[in-house]
Short mmCIF file of C-alpha atoms in Angstrom, two decimals:
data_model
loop_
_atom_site.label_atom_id
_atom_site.label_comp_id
_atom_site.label_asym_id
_atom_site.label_seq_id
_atom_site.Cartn_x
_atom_site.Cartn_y
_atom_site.Cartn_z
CA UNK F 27 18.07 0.03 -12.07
CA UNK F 28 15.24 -0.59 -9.92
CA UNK F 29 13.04 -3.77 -11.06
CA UNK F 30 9.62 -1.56 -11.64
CA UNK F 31 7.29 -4.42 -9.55
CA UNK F 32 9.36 -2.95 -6.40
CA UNK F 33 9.00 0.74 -7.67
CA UNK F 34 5.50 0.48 -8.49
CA UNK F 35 4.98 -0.82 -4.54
CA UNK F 36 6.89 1.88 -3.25
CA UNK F 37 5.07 4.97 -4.97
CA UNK F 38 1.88 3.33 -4.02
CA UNK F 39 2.96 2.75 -0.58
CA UNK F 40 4.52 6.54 -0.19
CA UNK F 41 1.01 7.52 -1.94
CA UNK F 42 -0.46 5.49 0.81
CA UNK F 43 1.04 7.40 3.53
CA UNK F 44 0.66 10.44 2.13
CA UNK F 45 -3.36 10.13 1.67
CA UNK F 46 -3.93 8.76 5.05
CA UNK F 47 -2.43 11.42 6.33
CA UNK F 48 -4.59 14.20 4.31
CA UNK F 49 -7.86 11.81 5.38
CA UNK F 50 -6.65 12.12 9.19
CA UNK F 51 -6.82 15.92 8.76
CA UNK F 52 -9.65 16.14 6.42
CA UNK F 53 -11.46 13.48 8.51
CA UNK F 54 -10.76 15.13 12.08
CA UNK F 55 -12.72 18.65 9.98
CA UNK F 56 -15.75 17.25 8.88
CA UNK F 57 -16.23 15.46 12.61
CA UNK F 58 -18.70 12.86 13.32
CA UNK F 59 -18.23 9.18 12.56
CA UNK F 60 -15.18 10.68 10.24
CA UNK F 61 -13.71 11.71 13.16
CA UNK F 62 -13.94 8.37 15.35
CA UNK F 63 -11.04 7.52 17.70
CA UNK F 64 -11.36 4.07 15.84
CA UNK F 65 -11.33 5.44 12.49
CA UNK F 66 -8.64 7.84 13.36
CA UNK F 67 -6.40 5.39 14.58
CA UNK F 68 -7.17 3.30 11.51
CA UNK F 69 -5.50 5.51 9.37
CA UNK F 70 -2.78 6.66 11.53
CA UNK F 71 -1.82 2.90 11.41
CA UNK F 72 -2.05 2.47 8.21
CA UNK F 73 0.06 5.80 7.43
CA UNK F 74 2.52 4.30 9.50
CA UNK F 75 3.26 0.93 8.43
CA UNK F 76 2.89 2.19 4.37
CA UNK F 77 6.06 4.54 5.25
CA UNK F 78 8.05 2.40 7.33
CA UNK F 79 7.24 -0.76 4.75
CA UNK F 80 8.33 1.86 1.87
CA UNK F 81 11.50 2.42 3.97
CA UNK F 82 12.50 -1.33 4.35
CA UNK F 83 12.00 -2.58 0.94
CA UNK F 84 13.75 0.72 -0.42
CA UNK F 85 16.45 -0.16 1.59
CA UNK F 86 16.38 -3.60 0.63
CA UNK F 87 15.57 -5.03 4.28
CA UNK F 88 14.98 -8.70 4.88
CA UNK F 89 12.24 -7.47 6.53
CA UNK F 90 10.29 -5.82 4.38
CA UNK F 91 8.44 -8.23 2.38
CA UNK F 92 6.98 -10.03 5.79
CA UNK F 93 5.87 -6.29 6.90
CA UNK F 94 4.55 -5.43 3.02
CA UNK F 95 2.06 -8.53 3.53
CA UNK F 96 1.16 -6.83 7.08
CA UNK F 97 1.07 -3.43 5.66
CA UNK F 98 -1.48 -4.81 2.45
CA UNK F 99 -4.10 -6.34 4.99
CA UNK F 100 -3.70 -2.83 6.90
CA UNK F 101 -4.51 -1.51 3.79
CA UNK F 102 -7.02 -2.92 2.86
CA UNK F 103 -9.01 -2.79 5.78
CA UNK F 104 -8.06 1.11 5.82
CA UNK F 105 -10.11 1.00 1.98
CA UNK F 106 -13.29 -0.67 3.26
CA UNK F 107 -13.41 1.66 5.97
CA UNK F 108 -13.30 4.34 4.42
CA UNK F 109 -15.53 3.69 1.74
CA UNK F 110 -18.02 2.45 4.32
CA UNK F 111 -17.85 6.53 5.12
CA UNK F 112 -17.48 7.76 1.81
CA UNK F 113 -14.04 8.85 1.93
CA UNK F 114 -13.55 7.04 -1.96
CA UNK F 115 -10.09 9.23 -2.59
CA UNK F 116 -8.71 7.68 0.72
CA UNK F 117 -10.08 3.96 -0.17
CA UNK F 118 -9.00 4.11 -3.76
CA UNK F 119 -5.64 5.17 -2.96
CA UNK F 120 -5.25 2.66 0.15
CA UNK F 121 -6.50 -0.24 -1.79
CA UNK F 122 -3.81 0.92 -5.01
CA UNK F 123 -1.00 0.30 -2.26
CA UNK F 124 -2.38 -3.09 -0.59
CA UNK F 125 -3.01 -4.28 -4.47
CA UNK F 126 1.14 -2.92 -5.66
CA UNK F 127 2.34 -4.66 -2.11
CA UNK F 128 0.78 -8.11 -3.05
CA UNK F 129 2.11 -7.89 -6.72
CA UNK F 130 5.64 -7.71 -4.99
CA UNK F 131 4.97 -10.27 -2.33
CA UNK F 132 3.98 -12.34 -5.37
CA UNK F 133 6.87 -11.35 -7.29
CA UNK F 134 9.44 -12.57 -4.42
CA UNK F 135 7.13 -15.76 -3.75
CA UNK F 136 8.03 -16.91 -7.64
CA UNK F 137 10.83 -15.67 -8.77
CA UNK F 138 11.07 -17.88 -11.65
CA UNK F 139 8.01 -16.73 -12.87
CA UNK F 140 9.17 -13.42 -12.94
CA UNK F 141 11.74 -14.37 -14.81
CA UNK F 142 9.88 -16.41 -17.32
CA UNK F 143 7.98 -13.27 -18.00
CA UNK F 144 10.77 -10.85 -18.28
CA UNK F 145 11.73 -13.53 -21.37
CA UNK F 146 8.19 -13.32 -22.47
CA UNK F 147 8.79 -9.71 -23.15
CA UNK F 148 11.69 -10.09 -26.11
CA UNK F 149 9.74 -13.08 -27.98
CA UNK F 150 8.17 -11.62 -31.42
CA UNK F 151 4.34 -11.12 -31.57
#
């Protein structure tokens, strides 16, 4: 079974790659400052690192909570660019990935407390 913390980051992070790579097309259409070698490369990076971090923590990789901290500061900058251009689908999406990646970053920073809430769960209301 796959603790739900960790699935939630992956959908959001596959979600994030997915998006940025509609905005790259949809961006590169509507032309202008959309369509901005920096902007362009903004979200080609942050495509990138949302599937390869998806890839590591899926596959368990010692690696993949250092690059899921890299990956939600990607992120995030990705969201306040694009709403700076009004591309709120693309932002909203980007900043539901960096905001799932730092729940799991907390998650493996205090494990205890992870597990203090899991009991939390089975005590009567």
């Amino acid at each position: 079974m796959t603790d739900p913390i960790l699935q939630n980051a992956l959908n959001h992070l596959l979600g994030g790659h997915r998006r940025c790579e509609h905005q790259i097309r949809e961006s590169l259409d509507r032309g202008g400052e959309h369509a901005t070698a920096h902007h362009i490369q903004t979200l080609t990076d942050c495509s990138d690192l949302c599937r390869v971090a998806a890839d590591l923590l899926d596959r368990r990789s010692e690696w993949g909570p250092s690059l899921c901290e890299v990956t939600a500061r990607v992120c995030t900058d990705t969201a306040e660019r694009c709403e700076r251009l009004g591309e709120t689908a693309c932002a909203t999406v980007c900043r539901a990935a960096a905001d799932a990646c730092t729940v799991y970053i907390e998650q493996i920073r205090h494990p205890a407390e992870k597990e203090l809430l899991r009991d939390d769960e089975w005590l009567p209301s």
